[in-house]
Short mmCIF file of C-alpha atoms in Angstrom, two decimals:
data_model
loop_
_atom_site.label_atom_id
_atom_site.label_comp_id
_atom_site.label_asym_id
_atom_site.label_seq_id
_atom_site.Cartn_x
_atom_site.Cartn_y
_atom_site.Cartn_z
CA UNK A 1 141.37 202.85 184.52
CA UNK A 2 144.13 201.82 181.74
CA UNK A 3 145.54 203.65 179.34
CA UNK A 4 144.16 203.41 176.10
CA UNK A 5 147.01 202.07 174.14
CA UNK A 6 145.90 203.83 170.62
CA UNK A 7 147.42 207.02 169.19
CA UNK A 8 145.69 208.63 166.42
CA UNK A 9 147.26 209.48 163.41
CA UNK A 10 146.88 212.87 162.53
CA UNK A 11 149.72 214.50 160.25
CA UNK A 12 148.78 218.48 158.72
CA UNK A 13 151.48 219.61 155.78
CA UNK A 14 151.22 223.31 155.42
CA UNK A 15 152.31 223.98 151.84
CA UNK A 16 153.12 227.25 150.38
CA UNK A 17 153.09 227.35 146.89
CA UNK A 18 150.85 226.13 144.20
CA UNK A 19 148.07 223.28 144.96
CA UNK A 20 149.55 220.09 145.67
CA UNK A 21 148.45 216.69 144.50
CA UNK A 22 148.67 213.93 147.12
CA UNK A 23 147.14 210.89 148.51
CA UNK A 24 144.61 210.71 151.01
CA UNK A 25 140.37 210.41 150.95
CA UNK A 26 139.19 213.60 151.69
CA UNK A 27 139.16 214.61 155.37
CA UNK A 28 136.88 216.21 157.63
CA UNK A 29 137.66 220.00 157.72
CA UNK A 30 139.59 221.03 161.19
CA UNK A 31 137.62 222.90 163.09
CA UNK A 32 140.64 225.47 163.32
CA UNK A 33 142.69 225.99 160.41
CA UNK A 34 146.37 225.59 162.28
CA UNK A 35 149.27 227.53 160.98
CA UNK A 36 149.67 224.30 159.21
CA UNK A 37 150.07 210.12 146.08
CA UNK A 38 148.90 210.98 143.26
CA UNK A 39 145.75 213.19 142.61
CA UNK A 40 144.63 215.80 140.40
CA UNK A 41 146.05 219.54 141.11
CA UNK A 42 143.90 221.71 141.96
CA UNK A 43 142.57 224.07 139.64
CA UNK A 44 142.25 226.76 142.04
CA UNK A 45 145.48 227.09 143.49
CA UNK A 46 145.97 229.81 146.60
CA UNK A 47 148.56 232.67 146.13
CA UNK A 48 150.69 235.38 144.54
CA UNK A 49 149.72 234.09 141.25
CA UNK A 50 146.55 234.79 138.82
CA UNK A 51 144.49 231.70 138.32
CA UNK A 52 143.63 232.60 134.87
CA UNK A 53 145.21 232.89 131.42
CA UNK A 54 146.96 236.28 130.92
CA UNK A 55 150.52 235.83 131.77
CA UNK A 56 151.82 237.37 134.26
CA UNK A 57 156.09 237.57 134.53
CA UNK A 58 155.77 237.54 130.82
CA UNK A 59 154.36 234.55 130.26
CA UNK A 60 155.98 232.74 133.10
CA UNK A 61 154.16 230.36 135.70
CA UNK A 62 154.88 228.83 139.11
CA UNK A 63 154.30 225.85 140.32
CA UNK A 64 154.62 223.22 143.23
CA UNK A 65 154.33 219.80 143.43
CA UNK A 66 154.24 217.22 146.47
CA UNK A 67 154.81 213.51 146.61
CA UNK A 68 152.90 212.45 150.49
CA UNK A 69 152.90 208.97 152.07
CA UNK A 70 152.69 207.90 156.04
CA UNK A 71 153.04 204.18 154.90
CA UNK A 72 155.75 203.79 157.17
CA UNK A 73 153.80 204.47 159.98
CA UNK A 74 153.50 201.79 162.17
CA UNK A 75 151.95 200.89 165.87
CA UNK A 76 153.68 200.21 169.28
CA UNK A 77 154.29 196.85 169.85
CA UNK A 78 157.56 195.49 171.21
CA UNK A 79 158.68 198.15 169.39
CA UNK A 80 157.85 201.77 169.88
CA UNK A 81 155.50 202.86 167.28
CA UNK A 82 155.52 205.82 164.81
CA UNK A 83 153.30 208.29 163.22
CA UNK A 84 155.67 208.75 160.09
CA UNK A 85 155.39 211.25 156.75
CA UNK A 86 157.69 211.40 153.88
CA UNK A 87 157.41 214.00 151.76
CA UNK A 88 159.24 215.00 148.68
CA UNK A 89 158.90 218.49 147.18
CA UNK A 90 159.61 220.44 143.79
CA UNK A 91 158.91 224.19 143.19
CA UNK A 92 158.84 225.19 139.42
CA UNK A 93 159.27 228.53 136.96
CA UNK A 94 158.26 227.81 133.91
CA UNK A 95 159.02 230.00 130.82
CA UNK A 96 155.98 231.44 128.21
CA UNK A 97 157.21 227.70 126.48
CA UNK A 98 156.44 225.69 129.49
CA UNK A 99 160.27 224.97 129.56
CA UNK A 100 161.41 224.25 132.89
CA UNK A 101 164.07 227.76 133.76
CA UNK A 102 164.19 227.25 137.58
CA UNK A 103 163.36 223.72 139.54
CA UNK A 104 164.60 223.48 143.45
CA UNK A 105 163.71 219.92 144.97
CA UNK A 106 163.60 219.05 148.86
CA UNK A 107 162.41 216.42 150.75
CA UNK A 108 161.38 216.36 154.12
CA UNK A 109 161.16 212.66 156.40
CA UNK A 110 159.30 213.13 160.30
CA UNK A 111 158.76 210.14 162.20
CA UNK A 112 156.83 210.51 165.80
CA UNK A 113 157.34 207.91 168.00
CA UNK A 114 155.50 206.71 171.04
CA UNK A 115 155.03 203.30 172.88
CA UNK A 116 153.01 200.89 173.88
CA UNK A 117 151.01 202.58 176.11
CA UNK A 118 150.62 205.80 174.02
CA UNK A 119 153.10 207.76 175.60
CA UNK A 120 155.14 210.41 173.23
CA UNK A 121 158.65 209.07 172.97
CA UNK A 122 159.73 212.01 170.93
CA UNK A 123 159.58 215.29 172.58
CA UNK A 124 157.07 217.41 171.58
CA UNK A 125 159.14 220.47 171.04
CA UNK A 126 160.86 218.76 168.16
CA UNK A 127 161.80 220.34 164.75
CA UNK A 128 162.70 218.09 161.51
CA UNK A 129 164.62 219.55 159.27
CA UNK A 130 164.75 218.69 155.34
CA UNK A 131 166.90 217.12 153.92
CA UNK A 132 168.10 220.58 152.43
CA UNK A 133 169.07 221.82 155.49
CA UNK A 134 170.15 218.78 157.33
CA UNK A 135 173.09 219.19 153.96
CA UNK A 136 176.20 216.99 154.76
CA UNK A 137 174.93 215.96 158.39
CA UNK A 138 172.41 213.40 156.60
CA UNK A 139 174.82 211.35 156.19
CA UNK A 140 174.34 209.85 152.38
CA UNK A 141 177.73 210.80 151.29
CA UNK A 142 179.58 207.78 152.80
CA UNK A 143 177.41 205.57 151.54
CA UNK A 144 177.22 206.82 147.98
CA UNK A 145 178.97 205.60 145.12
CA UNK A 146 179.91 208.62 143.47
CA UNK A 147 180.59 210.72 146.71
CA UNK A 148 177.81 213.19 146.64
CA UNK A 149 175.62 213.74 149.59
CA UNK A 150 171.63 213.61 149.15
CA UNK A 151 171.10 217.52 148.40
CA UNK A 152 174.03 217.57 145.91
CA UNK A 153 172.35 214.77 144.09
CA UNK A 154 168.38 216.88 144.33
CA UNK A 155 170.35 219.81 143.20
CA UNK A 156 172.13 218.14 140.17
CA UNK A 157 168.70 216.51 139.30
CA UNK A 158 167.06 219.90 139.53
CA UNK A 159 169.81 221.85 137.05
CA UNK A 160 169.50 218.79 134.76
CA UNK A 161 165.83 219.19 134.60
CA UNK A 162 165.69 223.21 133.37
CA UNK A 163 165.64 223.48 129.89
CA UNK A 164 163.36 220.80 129.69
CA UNK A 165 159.71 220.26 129.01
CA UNK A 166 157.25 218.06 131.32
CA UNK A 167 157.69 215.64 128.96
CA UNK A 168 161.16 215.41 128.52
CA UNK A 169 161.62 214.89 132.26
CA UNK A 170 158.57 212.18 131.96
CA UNK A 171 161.14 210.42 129.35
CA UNK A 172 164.29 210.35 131.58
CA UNK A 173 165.52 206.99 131.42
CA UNK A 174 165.41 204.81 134.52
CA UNK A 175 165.61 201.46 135.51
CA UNK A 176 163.17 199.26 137.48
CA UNK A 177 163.48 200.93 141.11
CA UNK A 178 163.67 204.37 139.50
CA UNK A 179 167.21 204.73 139.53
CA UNK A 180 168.96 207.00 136.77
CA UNK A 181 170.73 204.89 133.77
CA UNK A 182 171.43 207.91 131.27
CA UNK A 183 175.20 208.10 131.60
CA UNK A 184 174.63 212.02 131.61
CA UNK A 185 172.82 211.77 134.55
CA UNK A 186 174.09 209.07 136.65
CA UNK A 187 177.49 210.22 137.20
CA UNK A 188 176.09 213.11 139.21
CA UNK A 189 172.57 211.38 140.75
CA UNK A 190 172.40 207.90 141.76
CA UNK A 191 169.57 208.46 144.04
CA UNK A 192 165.86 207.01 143.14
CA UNK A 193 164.52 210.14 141.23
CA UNK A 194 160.81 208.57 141.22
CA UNK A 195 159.67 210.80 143.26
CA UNK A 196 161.91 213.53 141.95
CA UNK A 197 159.85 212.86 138.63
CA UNK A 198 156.38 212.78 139.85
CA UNK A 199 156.69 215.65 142.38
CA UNK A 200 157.77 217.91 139.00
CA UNK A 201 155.22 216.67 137.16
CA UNK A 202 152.76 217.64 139.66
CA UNK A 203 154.17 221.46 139.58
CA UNK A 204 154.31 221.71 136.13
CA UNK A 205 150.37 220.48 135.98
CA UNK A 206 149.10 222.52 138.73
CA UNK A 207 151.41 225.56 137.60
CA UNK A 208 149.96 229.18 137.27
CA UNK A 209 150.42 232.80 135.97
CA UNK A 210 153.44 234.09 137.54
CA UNK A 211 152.97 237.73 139.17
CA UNK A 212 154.46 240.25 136.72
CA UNK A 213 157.06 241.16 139.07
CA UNK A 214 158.71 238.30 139.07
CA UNK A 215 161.87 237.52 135.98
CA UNK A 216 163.31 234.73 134.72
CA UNK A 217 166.77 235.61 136.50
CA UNK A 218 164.89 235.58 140.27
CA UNK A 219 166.31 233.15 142.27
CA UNK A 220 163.52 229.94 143.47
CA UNK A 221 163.85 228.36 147.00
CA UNK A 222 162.10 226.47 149.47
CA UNK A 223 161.80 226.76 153.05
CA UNK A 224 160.37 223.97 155.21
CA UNK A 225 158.60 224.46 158.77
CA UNK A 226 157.65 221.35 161.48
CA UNK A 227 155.58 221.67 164.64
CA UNK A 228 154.21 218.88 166.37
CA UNK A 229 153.60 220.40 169.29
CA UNK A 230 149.93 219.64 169.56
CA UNK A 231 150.79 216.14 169.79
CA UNK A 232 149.89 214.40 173.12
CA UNK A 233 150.59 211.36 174.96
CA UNK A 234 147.02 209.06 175.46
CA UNK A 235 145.37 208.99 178.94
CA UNK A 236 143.04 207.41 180.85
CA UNK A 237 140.10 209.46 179.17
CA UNK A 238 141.98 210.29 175.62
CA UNK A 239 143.65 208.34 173.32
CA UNK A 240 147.01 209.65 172.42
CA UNK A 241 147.56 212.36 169.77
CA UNK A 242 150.39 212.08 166.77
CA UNK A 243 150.19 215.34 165.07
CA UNK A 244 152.75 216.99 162.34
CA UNK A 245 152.43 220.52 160.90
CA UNK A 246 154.44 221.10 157.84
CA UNK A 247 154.65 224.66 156.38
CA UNK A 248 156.54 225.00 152.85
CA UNK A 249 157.34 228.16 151.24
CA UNK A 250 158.10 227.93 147.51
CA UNK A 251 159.59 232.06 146.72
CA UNK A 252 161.04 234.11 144.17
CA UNK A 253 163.56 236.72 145.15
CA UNK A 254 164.85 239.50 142.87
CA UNK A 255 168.89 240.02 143.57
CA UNK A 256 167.61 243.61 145.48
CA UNK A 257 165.92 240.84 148.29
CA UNK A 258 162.02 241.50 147.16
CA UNK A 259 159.86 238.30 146.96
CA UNK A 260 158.59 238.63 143.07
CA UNK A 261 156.37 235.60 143.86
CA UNK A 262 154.81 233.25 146.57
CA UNK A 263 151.83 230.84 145.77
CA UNK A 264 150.10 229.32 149.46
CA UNK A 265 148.02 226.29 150.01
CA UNK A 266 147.96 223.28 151.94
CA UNK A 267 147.18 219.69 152.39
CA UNK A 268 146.13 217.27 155.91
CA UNK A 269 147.30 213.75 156.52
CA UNK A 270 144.33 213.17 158.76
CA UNK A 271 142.64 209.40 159.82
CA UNK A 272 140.56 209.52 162.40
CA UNK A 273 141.77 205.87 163.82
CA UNK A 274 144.31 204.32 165.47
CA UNK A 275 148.15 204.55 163.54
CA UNK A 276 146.92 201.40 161.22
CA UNK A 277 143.92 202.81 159.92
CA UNK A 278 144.38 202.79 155.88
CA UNK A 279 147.55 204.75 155.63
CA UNK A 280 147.84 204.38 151.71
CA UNK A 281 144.64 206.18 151.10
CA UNK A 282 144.53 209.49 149.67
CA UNK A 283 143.62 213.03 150.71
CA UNK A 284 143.39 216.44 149.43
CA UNK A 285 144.88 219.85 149.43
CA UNK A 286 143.02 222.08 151.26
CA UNK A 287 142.48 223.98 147.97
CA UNK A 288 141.12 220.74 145.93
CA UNK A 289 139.04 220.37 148.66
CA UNK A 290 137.56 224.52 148.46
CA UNK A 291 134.74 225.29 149.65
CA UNK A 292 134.10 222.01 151.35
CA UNK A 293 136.53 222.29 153.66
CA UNK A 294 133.90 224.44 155.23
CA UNK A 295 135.59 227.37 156.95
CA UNK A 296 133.86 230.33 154.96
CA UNK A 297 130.64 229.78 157.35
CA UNK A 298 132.83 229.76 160.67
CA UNK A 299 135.10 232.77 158.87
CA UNK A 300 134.13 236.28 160.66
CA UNK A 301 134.88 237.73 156.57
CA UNK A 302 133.30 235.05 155.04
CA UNK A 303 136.41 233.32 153.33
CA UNK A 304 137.40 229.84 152.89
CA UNK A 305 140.62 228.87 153.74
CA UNK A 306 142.30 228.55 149.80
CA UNK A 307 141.04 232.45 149.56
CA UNK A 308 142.77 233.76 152.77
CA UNK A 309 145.76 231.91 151.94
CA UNK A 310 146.15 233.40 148.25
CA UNK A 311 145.37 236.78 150.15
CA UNK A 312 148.07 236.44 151.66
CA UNK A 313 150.39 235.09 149.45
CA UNK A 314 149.68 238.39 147.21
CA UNK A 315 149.93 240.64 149.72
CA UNK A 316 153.71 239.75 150.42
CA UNK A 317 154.54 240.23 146.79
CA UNK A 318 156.74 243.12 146.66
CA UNK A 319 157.80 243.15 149.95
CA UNK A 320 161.29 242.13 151.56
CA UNK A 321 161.48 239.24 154.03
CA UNK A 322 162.29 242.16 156.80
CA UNK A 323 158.86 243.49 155.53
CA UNK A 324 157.16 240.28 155.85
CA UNK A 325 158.96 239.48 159.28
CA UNK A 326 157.37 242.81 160.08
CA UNK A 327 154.22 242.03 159.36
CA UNK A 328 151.89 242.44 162.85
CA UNK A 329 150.36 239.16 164.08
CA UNK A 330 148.60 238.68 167.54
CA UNK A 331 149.74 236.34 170.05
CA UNK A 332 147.67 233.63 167.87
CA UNK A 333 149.71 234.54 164.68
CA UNK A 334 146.33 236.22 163.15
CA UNK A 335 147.27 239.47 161.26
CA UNK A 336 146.21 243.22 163.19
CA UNK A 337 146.79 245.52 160.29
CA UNK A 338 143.29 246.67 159.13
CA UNK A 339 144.28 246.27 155.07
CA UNK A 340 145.24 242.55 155.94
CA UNK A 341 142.79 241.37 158.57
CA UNK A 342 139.80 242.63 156.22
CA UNK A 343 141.20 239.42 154.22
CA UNK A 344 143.00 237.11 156.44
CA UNK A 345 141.87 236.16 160.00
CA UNK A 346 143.48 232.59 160.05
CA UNK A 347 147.17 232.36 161.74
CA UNK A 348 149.78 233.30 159.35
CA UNK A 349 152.85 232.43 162.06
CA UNK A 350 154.38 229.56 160.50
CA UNK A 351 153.48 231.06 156.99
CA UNK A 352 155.85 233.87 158.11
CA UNK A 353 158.33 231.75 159.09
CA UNK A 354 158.30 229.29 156.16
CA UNK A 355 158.86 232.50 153.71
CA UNK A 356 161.82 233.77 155.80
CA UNK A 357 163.53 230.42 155.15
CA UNK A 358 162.56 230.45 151.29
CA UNK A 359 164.25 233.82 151.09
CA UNK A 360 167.63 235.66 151.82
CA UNK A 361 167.61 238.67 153.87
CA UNK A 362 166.86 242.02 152.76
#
């Protein structure tokens, strides 16, 4: 019997901050919530943060904002195929104004490849970096006109941005192909900041109460996860598998190493289909989607997904990343301490691990 020569697209972003707009119809619901565009933000987003007016961090809100597409995926031909995602993030603190005080920008590129006969060309123990933390060894410096590598430039466009208001960062000046023209800016960035723009804008909208804990002189970062081990080659009874699991961690840090904030949710890239099937459609977070993404009937507490994640967002407020590292998990990654499992029963592995990236030790 031959192959089947089809791999399935199926790409899962884990994102752990505030709801993310992106760009997919919405999917069915996985049956098992895996340690894991433009649309509206959710209005329920999961985490550390109160989804209602009263202002916590004195006034301050958080927020995250995602720019998705797999419209470079492509199938096997002569070529080998790939299942591909490009993401670019922005995590936002925002002062009682709605000025911009803290803005950290990443951006994260994962191409799985595979052949003609739906065999996994890249290994399946692979981990993509960001851009962040690929730093100098991406390779943009050589090219660049002014010299500056591709995380200088997201770091110079991020420190440009604070101070500013949504729509003051809505009226930067760029040309046709979204490059910067503003003298000011274009001697440091000199990148396309298009998706720089829209991912902000999408933070700022979807942006909620900050925890009181958290201060205007906490530090923000981001820390970025990839598994895609659950991908699988096709055989004679299955068609091949492309899967990617993103985690993101958007924290605040006080300088004595506790996490003052943390917002969770998460969006899926899924299509059931072969790699061609409609990859400029849109999908939904995980927490736009709510209570249709139907886990609270399958959940032994009786808790959708968006309200285990903000669970458990909260419950790391307050706590060092050693604390959080130290946080008991079965072999699955689902929590064993009785005041955490009464509220969280999905895997929180890769949420652990995303945080201890967004944070310095302590």
């Amino acid at each position: 019997m031959k192959l089947k020569k089809t791999v399935l697209l199926f790409l899962v972003a884990l994102l752990l901050l505030t709801p993310l707009s992106a760009c997919r119809k919405e999917p069915t619901p996985a049956p098992s919530p895996s340690p894991s565009g433009s649309a509206s933000p959710s209005p329920s987003p999961s985490g550390g943060a109160s989804p209602s007016g009263g202002g916590g961090g004195g006034g301050m809100k958080m927020g995250l904002g995602i720019v998705a597409t797999v419209s470079k995926s492509k199938s096997a031909g002569t070529e080998d195929g790939a299942a591909q995602t490009d993401m670019t993030i922005a995590a936002v603190v925002l002062d009682q104004d709605g000025k911009i005080v803290k803005c950290v920008i990443d951006a994260v590129s994962a191409s799985i490849a595979f052949n003609k006969n739906g065999e996994l060309v890249t290994p399946a123990d692979t981990e993509f970096k960001s851009k962040n933390e690929l730093a100098d060894s991406y390779g943009m410096k050589k090219a660049s006109s002014i010299g500056k590598e591709w995380y200088e430039q997201a770091r110079a466009f991020a420190s440009y941005v604070q101070g500013k208001t949504l729509e003051e960062v809505k009226d930067i000046k760029v040309d046709e192909q979204n490059y910067p023209t503003g003298a000011d800016l274009k001697a440091s960035v000199t990148v396309s900041v298009g998706g720089f723009i829209e991912a902000i804008e999408k933070a700022v909208s979807s942006a909620q109460d900050a925890p009181e804990s958290l201060s205007e002189g906490d530090a923000l970062r981001l820390g970025v996860v990839t598994d895609m081990s659950k991908s699988a080659s096709a055989t004679a009874e299955k068609e091949g598998l492309a899967q990617l699991t993103v985690t993101v961690a958007a924290t605040t840090q006080n300088n004595g190493g506790v996490i003052t904030g943390n917002i969770l949710t998460s969006v899926s890239f899924t299509k059931a289909g072969t790699i061609t099937t409609d990859l400029s459609a849109e999908f939904k977070s995980k927490n736009e989607m709510g209570e249709s993404y139907g886990m609270k009937k399958a959940s032994s507490i009786g808790k959708e997904w968006s309200e285990q994640a903000r669970a458990f967002s909260e419950y790391v407020v307050g706590k060092t990343v050693a604390e959080v590292k130290g946080i008991a998990v079965s072999e699955g990654g689902q929590p064993q301490s009785e005041d955490l499992k009464s509220q969280v029963t999905i895997s929180v592995g890769d949420f652990i691990r995303a945080i201890e990236k967004s944070t310095v030790a302590g």
